[in-house]
Short mmCIF file of C-alpha atoms in Angstrom, two decimals:
data_model
loop_
_atom_site.label_atom_id
_atom_site.label_comp_id
_atom_site.label_asym_id
_atom_site.label_seq_id
_atom_site.Cartn_x
_atom_site.Cartn_y
_atom_site.Cartn_z
CA MET R 65 0.00 0.00 0.00
CA LYS R 66 1.26 3.49 -0.79
CA PRO R 67 2.26 5.61 2.21
CA ASP R 68 0.35 8.65 0.89
CA PHE R 69 -2.85 6.69 0.26
CA ASN R 70 -5.75 8.37 2.03
CA GLN R 71 -7.93 5.77 3.75
CA SER R 72 -10.48 8.34 4.87
CA ARG R 73 -11.73 9.23 1.38
CA ARG R 74 -15.06 7.85 0.28
CA PRO R 75 -14.46 5.02 -2.20
CA LEU R 76 -15.47 5.95 -5.72
CA SER R 77 -16.42 2.33 -6.39
CA VAL R 78 -19.70 2.86 -4.54
CA TRP R 79 -20.60 5.87 -6.70
CA ILE R 80 -19.43 4.18 -9.90
CA ALA R 81 -21.49 1.08 -9.15
CA LEU R 82 -24.56 3.13 -8.24
CA LEU R 83 -24.27 5.07 -11.48
CA TYR R 84 -23.26 2.44 -14.02
CA LEU R 85 -25.04 -0.73 -12.97
CA PRO R 86 -28.57 0.67 -13.43
CA LEU R 87 -27.49 2.42 -16.64
CA GLY R 88 -26.03 -0.82 -17.97
CA VAL R 89 -29.21 -2.78 -17.28
CA GLN R 90 -31.28 -0.02 -18.84
CA MET R 91 -29.10 0.08 -21.97
CA LEU R 92 -29.37 -3.68 -22.31
CA PHE R 93 -33.18 -3.49 -22.34
CA TRP R 94 -33.12 -0.58 -24.80
CA MET R 95 -30.95 -2.54 -27.21
CA MET R 96 -33.22 -5.57 -26.98
CA GLY R 97 -36.25 -3.36 -27.57
CA PHE R 98 -34.80 -1.66 -30.66
CA GLY R 99 -34.67 -4.92 -32.59
CA HIS R 100 -31.93 -3.65 -34.92
CA VAL R 101 -29.94 -6.88 -34.83
CA ASP R 102 -30.58 -8.38 -38.25
CA PHE R 103 -28.09 -10.58 -40.12
CA SER R 104 -30.23 -11.62 -43.08
CA LEU R 105 -28.76 -11.74 -46.60
CA PRO R 106 -29.88 -9.33 -49.35
CA ASN R 107 -32.05 -10.44 -52.26
CA SER R 108 -30.04 -8.50 -54.86
CA LEU R 109 -26.71 -6.73 -55.31
CA MET R 110 -28.44 -3.41 -54.68
CA GLY R 111 -29.19 -4.55 -51.13
CA ILE R 112 -25.52 -5.03 -50.19
CA PRO R 113 -24.99 -1.49 -48.78
CA ASP R 114 -28.10 -1.87 -46.65
CA MET R 115 -26.92 -5.31 -45.54
CA LEU R 116 -23.51 -3.92 -44.53
CA LEU R 117 -25.22 -1.15 -42.56
CA ARG R 118 -27.44 -3.70 -40.79
CA TYR R 119 -24.38 -5.83 -39.98
CA TYR R 120 -22.60 -2.80 -38.53
CA ILE R 121 -25.66 -1.96 -36.47
CA GLY R 122 -25.93 -5.54 -35.23
CA VAL R 123 -22.27 -5.83 -34.27
CA THR R 124 -22.32 -2.44 -32.55
CA VAL R 125 -25.45 -3.31 -30.60
CA LEU R 126 -24.07 -6.69 -29.57
CA LEU R 127 -20.66 -5.33 -28.51
CA TYR R 128 -21.88 -2.30 -26.57
CA PRO R 129 -22.41 -4.23 -23.28
CA ALA R 130 -18.83 -5.51 -23.52
CA PHE R 131 -17.45 -1.97 -23.81
CA PHE R 132 -19.74 -0.86 -21.02
CA ALA R 133 -18.59 -3.64 -18.70
CA TYR R 134 -14.94 -3.00 -19.57
CA GLY R 135 -15.26 0.67 -18.64
CA LEU R 136 -17.06 -0.17 -15.43
CA PHE R 137 -14.62 -2.80 -14.21
CA TYR R 138 -11.52 -0.91 -15.35
CA ALA R 139 -12.65 2.12 -13.35
CA LEU R 140 -13.39 -0.11 -10.35
CA HIS R 141 -9.96 -1.73 -10.70
CA LEU R 142 -8.21 1.65 -10.78
CA ASN R 143 -10.17 2.75 -7.74
CA ARG R 144 -9.33 -0.43 -5.84
CA THR R 145 -5.62 -0.14 -6.57
CA GLY R 146 -5.52 3.40 -5.21
CA ALA R 147 -5.12 5.31 -8.47
CA PRO R 148 -5.62 9.07 -8.37
CA ALA R 149 -9.23 10.18 -8.68
CA TRP R 150 -8.67 11.86 -12.05
CA LYS R 151 -7.56 8.53 -13.55
CA VAL R 152 -10.60 6.74 -12.13
CA VAL R 153 -12.96 9.40 -13.47
CA ARG R 154 -11.23 9.35 -16.88
CA ALA R 155 -11.61 5.56 -17.03
CA SER R 156 -15.26 5.82 -16.03
CA PHE R 157 -15.94 7.77 -19.26
CA ILE R 158 -15.15 4.68 -21.37
CA PRO R 159 -18.78 3.46 -21.43
CA PHE R 160 -20.01 6.87 -22.56
CA LEU R 161 -17.33 7.20 -25.24
CA SER R 162 -18.10 3.70 -26.49
CA ALA R 163 -21.70 4.81 -27.04
CA ALA R 164 -20.58 7.17 -29.83
CA PRO R 165 -20.58 4.50 -32.60
CA TYR R 166 -23.95 3.29 -31.38
CA LEU R 167 -25.41 6.80 -31.61
CA LEU R 168 -23.84 7.30 -35.04
CA VAL R 169 -25.49 4.08 -36.19
CA GLY R 170 -28.87 5.55 -35.31
CA GLU R 171 -28.09 8.64 -37.37
CA MET R 172 -26.87 6.52 -40.29
CA GLN R 173 -29.97 4.37 -40.20
CA ALA R 174 -32.20 7.45 -40.16
CA THR R 175 -30.31 8.80 -43.17
CA PHE R 176 -30.52 5.66 -45.30
CA ALA R 177 -33.98 4.47 -44.25
#
């Protein structure tokens, strides 16, 4: 343990868990409700761009919980090992930054639909 580690500070793991666990469950239900995961093949060559967009949407939707969990547990790990608070907070932004491709997919789908 580091000699300058402050034992009296409130652990950020409690706040991170209270914030991210309900958000993660909520995001999981939103993704299931959207129903964008579709890996069917196109009927013609003209349907290939739409198929590639649907594949990208499906992969992004399926991988988002993995990015979310990585950000959560990495931030918890940093907090447990006594990292400075700014590093823990920076790591806790990983789930939000990983949502950017998912949000862009929604914009792309609205454009091409």
